[in-house]
XYZ file of C-alpha atoms in Angstrom:
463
model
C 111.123 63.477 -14.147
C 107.373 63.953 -13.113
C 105.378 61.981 -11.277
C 101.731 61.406 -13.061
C 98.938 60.718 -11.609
C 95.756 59.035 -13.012
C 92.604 60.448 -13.152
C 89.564 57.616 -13.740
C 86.351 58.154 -14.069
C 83.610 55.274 -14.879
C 80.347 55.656 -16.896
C 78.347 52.545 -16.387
C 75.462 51.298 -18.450
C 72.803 48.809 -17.471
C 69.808 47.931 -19.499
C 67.153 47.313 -17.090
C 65.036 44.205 -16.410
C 61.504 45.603 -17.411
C 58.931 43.150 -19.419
C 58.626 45.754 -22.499
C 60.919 48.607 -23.619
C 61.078 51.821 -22.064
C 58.447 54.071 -24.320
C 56.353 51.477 -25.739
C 54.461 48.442 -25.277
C 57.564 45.841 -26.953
C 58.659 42.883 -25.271
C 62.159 42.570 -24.442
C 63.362 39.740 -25.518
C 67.505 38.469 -25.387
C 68.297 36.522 -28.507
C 64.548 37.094 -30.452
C 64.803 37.127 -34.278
C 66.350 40.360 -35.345
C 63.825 42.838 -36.125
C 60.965 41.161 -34.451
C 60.319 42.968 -31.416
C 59.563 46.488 -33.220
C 56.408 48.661 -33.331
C 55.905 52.403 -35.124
C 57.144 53.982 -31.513
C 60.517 52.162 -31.282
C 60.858 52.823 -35.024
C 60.016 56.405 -34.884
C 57.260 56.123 -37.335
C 55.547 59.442 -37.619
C 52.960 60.372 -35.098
C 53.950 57.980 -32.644
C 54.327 58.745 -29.294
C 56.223 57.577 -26.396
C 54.902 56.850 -23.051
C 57.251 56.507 -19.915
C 57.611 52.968 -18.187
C 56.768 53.485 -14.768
C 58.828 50.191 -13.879
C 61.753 51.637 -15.309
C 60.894 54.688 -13.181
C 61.181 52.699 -10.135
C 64.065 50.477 -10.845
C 66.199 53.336 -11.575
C 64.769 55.231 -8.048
C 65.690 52.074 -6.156
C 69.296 52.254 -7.924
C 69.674 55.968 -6.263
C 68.588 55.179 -3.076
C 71.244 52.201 -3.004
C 73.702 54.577 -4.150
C 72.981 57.576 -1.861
C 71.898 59.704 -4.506
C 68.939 62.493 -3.853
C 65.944 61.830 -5.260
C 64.791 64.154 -7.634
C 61.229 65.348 -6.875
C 61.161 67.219 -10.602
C 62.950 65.105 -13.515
C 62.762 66.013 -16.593
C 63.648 63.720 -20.031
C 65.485 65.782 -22.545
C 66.235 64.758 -26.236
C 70.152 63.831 -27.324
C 70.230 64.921 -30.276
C 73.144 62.998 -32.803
C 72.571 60.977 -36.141
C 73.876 57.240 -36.316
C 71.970 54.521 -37.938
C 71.139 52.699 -35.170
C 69.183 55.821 -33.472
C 65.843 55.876 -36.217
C 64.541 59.227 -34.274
C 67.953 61.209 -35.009
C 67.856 61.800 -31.032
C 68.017 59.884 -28.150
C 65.707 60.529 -24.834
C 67.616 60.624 -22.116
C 68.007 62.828 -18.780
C 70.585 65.449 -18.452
C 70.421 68.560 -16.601
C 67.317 67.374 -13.867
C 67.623 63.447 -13.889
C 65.955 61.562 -11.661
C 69.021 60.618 -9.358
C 71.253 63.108 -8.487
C 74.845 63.077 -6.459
C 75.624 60.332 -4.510
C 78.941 57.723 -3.550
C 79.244 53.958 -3.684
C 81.605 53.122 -0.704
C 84.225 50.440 -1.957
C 85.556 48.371 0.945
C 89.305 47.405 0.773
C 91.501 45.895 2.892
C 93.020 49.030 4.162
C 89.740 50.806 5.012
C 86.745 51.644 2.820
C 87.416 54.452 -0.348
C 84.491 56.386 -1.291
C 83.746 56.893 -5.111
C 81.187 59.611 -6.099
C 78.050 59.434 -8.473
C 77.402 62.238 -10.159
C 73.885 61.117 -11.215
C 71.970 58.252 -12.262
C 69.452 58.777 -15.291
C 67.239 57.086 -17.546
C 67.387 56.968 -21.255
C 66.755 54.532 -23.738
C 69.194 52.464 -26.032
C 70.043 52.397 -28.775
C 69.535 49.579 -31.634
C 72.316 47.526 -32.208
C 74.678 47.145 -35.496
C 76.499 44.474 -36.480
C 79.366 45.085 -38.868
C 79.726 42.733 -41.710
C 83.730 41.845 -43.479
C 86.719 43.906 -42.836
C 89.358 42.861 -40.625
C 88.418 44.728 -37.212
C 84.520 43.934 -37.255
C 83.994 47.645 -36.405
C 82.590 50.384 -38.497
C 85.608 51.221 -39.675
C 86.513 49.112 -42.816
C 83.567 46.872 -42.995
C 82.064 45.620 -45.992
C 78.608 46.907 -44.954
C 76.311 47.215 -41.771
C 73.484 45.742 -40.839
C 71.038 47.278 -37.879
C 68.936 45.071 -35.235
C 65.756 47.267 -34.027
C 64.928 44.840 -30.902
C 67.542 46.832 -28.746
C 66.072 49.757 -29.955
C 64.709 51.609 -26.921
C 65.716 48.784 -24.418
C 65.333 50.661 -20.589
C 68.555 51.255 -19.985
C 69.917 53.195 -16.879
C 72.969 55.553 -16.978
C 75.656 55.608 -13.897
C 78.043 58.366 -14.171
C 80.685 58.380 -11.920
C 83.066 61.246 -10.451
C 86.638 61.024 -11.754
C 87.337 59.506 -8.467
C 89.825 56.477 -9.170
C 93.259 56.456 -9.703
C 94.209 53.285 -11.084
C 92.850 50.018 -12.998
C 92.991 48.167 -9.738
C 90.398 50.750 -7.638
C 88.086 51.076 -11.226
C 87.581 47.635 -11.134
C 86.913 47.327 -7.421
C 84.276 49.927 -7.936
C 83.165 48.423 -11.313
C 82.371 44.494 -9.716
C 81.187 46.171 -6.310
C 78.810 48.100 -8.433
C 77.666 45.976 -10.873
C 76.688 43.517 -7.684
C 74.704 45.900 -6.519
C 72.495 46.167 -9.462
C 72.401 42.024 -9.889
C 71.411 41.863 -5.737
C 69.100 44.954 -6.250
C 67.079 42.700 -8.719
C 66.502 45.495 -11.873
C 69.091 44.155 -14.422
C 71.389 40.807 -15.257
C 74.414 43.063 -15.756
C 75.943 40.364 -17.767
C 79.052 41.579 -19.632
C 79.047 38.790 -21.974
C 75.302 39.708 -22.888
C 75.845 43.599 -23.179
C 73.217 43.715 -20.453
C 76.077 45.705 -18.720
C 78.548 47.736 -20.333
C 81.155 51.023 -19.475
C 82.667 54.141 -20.893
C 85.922 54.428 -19.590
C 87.547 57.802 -19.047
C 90.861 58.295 -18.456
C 93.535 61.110 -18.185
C 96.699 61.584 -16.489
C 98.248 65.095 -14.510
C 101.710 65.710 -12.109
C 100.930 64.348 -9.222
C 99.647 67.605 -6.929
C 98.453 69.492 -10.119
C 94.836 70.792 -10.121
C 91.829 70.596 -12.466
C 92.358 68.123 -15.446
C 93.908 67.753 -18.715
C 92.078 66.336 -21.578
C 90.909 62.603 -21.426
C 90.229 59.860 -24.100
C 86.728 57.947 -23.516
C 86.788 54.258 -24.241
C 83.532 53.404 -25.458
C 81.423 49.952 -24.796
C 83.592 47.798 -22.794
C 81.993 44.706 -21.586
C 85.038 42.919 -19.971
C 86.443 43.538 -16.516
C 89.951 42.062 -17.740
C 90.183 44.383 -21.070
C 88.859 47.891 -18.609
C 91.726 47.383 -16.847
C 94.048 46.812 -19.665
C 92.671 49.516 -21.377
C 93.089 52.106 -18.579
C 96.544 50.932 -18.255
C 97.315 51.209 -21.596
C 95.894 54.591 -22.117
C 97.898 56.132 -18.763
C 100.603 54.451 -20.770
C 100.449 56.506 -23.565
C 99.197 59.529 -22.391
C 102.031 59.617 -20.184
C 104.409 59.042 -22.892
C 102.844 61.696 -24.787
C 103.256 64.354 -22.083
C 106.474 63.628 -21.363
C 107.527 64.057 -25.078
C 105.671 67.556 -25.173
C 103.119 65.951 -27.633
C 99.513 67.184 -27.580
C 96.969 65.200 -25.736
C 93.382 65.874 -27.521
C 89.839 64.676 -26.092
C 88.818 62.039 -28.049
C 87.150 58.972 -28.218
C 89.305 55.765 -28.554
C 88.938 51.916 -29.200
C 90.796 49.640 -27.323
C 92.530 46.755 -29.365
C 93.635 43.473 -27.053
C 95.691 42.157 -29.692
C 97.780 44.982 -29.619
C 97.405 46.371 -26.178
C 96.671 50.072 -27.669
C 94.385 52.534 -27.950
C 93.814 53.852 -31.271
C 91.591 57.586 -31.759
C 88.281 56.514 -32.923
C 86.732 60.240 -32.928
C 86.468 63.498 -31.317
C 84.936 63.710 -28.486
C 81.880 65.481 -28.144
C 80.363 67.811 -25.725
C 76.902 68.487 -24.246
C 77.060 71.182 -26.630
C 77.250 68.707 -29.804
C 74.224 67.081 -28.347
C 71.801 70.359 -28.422
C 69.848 68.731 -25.277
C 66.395 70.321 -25.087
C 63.197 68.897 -22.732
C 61.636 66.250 -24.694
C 57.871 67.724 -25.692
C 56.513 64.297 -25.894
C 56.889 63.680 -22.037
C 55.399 65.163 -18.748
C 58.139 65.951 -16.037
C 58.471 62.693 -13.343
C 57.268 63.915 -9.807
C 57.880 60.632 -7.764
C 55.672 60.801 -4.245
C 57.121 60.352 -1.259
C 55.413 57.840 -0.093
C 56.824 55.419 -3.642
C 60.356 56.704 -2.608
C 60.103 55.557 1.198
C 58.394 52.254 -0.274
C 61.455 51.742 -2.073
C 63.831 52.617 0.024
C 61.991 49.657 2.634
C 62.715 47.341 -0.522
C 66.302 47.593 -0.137
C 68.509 44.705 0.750
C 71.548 44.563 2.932
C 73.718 45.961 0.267
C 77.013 44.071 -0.891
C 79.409 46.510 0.790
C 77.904 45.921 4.223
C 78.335 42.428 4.172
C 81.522 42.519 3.031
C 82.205 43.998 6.403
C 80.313 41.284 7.983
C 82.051 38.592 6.277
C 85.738 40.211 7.192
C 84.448 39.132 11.453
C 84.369 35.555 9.698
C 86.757 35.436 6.995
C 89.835 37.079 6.002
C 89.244 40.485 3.755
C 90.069 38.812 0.077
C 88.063 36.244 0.340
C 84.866 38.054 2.070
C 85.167 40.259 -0.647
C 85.512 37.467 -2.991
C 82.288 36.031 -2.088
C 80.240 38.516 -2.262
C 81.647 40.129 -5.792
C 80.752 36.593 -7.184
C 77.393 35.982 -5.933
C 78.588 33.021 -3.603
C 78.126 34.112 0.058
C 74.848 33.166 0.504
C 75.676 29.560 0.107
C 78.470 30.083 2.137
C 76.122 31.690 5.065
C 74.055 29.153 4.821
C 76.525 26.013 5.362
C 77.694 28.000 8.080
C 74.812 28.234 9.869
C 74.773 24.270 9.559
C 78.067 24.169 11.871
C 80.605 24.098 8.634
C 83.760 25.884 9.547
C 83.582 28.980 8.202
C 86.432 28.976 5.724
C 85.232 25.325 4.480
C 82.124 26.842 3.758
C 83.753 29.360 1.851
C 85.697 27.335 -0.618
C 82.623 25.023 -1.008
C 80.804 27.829 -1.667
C 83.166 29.459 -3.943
C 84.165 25.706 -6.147
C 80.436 24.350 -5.918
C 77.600 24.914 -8.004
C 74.513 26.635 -6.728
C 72.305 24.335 -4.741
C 68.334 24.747 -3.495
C 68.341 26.497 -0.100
C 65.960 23.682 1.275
C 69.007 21.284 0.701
C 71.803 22.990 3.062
C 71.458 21.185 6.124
C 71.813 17.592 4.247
C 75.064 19.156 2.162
C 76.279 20.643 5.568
C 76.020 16.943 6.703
C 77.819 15.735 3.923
C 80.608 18.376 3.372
C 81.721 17.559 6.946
C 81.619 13.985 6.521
C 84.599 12.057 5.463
C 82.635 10.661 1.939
C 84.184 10.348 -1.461
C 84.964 12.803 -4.202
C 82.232 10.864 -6.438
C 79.596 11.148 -3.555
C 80.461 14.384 -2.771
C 79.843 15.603 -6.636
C 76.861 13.478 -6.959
C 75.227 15.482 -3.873
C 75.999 18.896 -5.186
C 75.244 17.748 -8.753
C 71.566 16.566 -7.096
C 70.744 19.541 -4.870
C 70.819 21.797 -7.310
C 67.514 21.020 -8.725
C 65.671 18.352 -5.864
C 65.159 17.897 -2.454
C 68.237 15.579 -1.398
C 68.269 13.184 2.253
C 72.102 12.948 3.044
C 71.858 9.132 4.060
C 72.688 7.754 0.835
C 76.034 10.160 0.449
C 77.205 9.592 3.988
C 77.143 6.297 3.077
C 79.808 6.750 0.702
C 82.441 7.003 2.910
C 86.128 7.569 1.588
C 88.950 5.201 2.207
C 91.095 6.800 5.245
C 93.046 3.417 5.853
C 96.407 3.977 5.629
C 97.312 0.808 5.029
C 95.153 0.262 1.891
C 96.263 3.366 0.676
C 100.078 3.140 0.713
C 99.780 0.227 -2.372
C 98.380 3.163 -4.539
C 100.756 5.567 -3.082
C 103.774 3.702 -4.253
C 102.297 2.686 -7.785
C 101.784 6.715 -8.344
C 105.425 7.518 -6.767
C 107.090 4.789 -8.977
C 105.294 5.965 -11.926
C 106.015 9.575 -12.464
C 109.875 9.629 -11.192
C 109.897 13.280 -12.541
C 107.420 14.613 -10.596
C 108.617 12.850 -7.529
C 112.249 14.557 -8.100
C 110.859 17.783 -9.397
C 109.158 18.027 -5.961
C 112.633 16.861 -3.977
C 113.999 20.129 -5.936
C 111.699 22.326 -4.061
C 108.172 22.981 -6.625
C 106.031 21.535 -3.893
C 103.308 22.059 -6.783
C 103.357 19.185 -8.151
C 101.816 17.384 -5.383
C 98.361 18.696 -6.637
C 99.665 16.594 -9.385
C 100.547 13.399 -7.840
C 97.468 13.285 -5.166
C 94.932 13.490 -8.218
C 96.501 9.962 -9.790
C 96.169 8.228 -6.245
C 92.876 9.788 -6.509
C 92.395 8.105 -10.244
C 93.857 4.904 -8.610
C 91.598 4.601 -6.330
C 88.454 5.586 -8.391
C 87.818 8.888 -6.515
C 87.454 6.855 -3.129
C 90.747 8.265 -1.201
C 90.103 10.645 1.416
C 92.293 13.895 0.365
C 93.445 14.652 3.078
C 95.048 11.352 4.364
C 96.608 11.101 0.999
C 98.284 14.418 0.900
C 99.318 13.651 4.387
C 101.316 9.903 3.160
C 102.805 11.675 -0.243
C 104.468 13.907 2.143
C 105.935 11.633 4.146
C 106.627 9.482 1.784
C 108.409 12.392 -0.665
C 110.359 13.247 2.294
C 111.699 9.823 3.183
């Protein structure tokens, strides 16, 4: 029997954080009136003509300088040429054969050393509008009642990643995926929110014998915009790719859809090629010659970039949970506890199960996490800093109830009350305890200190 091997390859979308759209003067707004946010540029009203956002521009060159990419110093925007109702020109402008950020890698730390996933380019293009599909049972084109077409999206910024077919399983694609998608969020040119559409991916997938060369034909799942169904989706399609190899079936280059109900992919159309696009320079636009001296500024702009500090982190941390941190967003607020004497993996879990808090307001939370107050003072101080200056006095003098002996009365009212969680944890499903130390917590209005109760149930489960 063969042994097949996945090929993954990642083609990341990101509309860009720019006040107005990318070749006129409309605001970009999330959630404005449908239709509202239109002019005769965005709706390709004869005679109008686009001009270039020189944000955009430099967003996108800050992108391939984070990425490694080269920097074009001639890009050129070309016109994609394909007729959907959501596309009022007939064409898209985008960049294809000189975009404005060429090969590059994004280096994806892992526990067992870093892997290195290549960018084929980075290029600018606008978006399309957006369609919302009206009865029917799947809520796509396919079998709806009728179709209805917002114009605000309609030539939002929006910046293309394309990556090398690099990855070889759902597991490394969505490493990559969150790793990159931090980037862009830390970088400061685009949300990427999932849930918003502000960030979504093409997913390519195809599967060879392990040790074969070159590639067989792939299926491209379009517009995902969940980590959780990307990597069921990859799965399932090496699932049935590989079923359809081994069978001797033909595997054709399509595009699919991805149905979470059902766990399968089912062919939404053929695939097309450059070919099918008929790219040719857009007349309407002058090349992009970015000076040096705006590529160095950018490049000086650049952060300490997520990868990096993962590596820092792992000196402090174990790998998981560095990396953890900073796919999430939370290891600044763990830095900064730390740096106010909190033990470094306290920090962490603060950090990670605590809302975001004003960066003024550390050293009084520092005080606080470390002191022994209750669960009530401890949610009112995180509760507070996130929006005012807090003084830690009035928390710290909250202090939780460590007294053995006026906890044990609680202890035993919880133990005698829930006799089958007491012998469920005798049998050995120690997970209950989680269990039984929040109702001491309940019966003793959040005033317990955790830790001294979790210390008595023990001892007291084991007597």
């Amino acid at each position: 029997m063969a042994e097949w091997e996945p090929v993954i390859g990642l083609e990341v979308h990101a509309h860009l954080k720019t006040r107005t759209k990318m070749f006129c003067r409309c605001a970009l707004e999330y959630g404005a009136a449908e239709n509202s946010r239109t002019c005769p540029v965005c709706l390709a009203h004869p005679g109008a003509l686009p001009v270039a956002n020189e944000r955009a521009i430099e967003f996108t060159i800050k992108l391939g300088l984070a990425l490694g990419c080269e920097i074009a110093e001639h890009a050129v925007f070309a016109r994609k040429n394909y007729f959907y109702p959501d596309l009022p020109k007939g064409y898209q402008i985008s960049q294809y054969e000189e975009p404005l950020c060429g090969p590059g890698a994004l280096v994806v730390p892992t526990a067992d050393g870093d892997e290195t996933v290549g960018i084929v380019r980075a290029h600018l293009e606008e978006d399309a509008a957006k369609t919302v599909h009206a009865g029917g049972a799947t809520g796509r084109s396919v079998g709806a009642d009728y179709s209805l077409v917002d114009f605000n999206r309609g030539g939002t910024p929006l910046v293309e990643i394309v990556g090398a077919p690099d990855l070889r399983s759902a597991d490394q694609a969505l490493r990559y995926l969150r790793l990159l998608r931090q980037t862009i969020v830390e970088l400061g040119i685009s949300d990427a929110e999932m849930e918003k559409g502000t960030l979504r991916a093409d997913v390519n997938v195809s599967v060879r014998e392990r040790g074969e060369q070159g590639y067989r034909p792939r299926w491209e799942i379009k517009n995902m915009n969940s980590f959780t169904f990307i990597g069921r989706a990859i799965d399932a399609a090496i699932r049935q790719q590989t079923v359809a190899h081994e069978a001797g079936a033909e595997v054709v280059q399509s595009t699919y859809d991805y149905d979470a109900d059902t766990d399968t992919l089912t062919v939404h159309r053929s695939k097309e090629e450059a070919d099918d696009y008929r790219y040719f320079p857009e007349p309407d636009l002058v090349p992009i010659e970015p000076p040096r001296e705006l590529v160095e500024r950018l490049r000086g702009e650049l952060p300490e970039l997520p990868g990096a500090r993962i590596r820092r982190l792992e000196r402090e941390l174990e790998f998981e949970l560095a990396a953890e941190l900073v796919s999430t967003g939370n290891d600044w607020k763990a830095e900064l506890l730390a740096a106010e004497g909190v033990e470094w993996r306290t920090a962490a879990n603060v950090a990670m199960n605590r809302p975001d808090f004003m960066r003024e307001n550390a050293p009084a939370l520092a005080a606080i996490v470390q002191a022994n107050v209750t669960r009530e003072a401890l949610d009112a101080a995180f509760a507070a800093a996130a929006t005012a200056a807090i003084a830690a006095d009035e928390y710290l003098a909250q202090a939780a109830v460590g007294d053995e002996s006026a906890l044990e009365p609680a202890i035993d009212a919880v133990l005698a009350a829930n006799p089958q969680q007491v012998e469920t944890y005798r049998g050995g499903k120690e997970g209950v305890l989680g269990f039984l130390v929040g109702q001491v917590m309940r019966e003793t209005g959040g005033k317990a200190d955790p830790k001294v109760v979790n210390r008595l149930l023990r001892e007291k489960l084991r007597a």
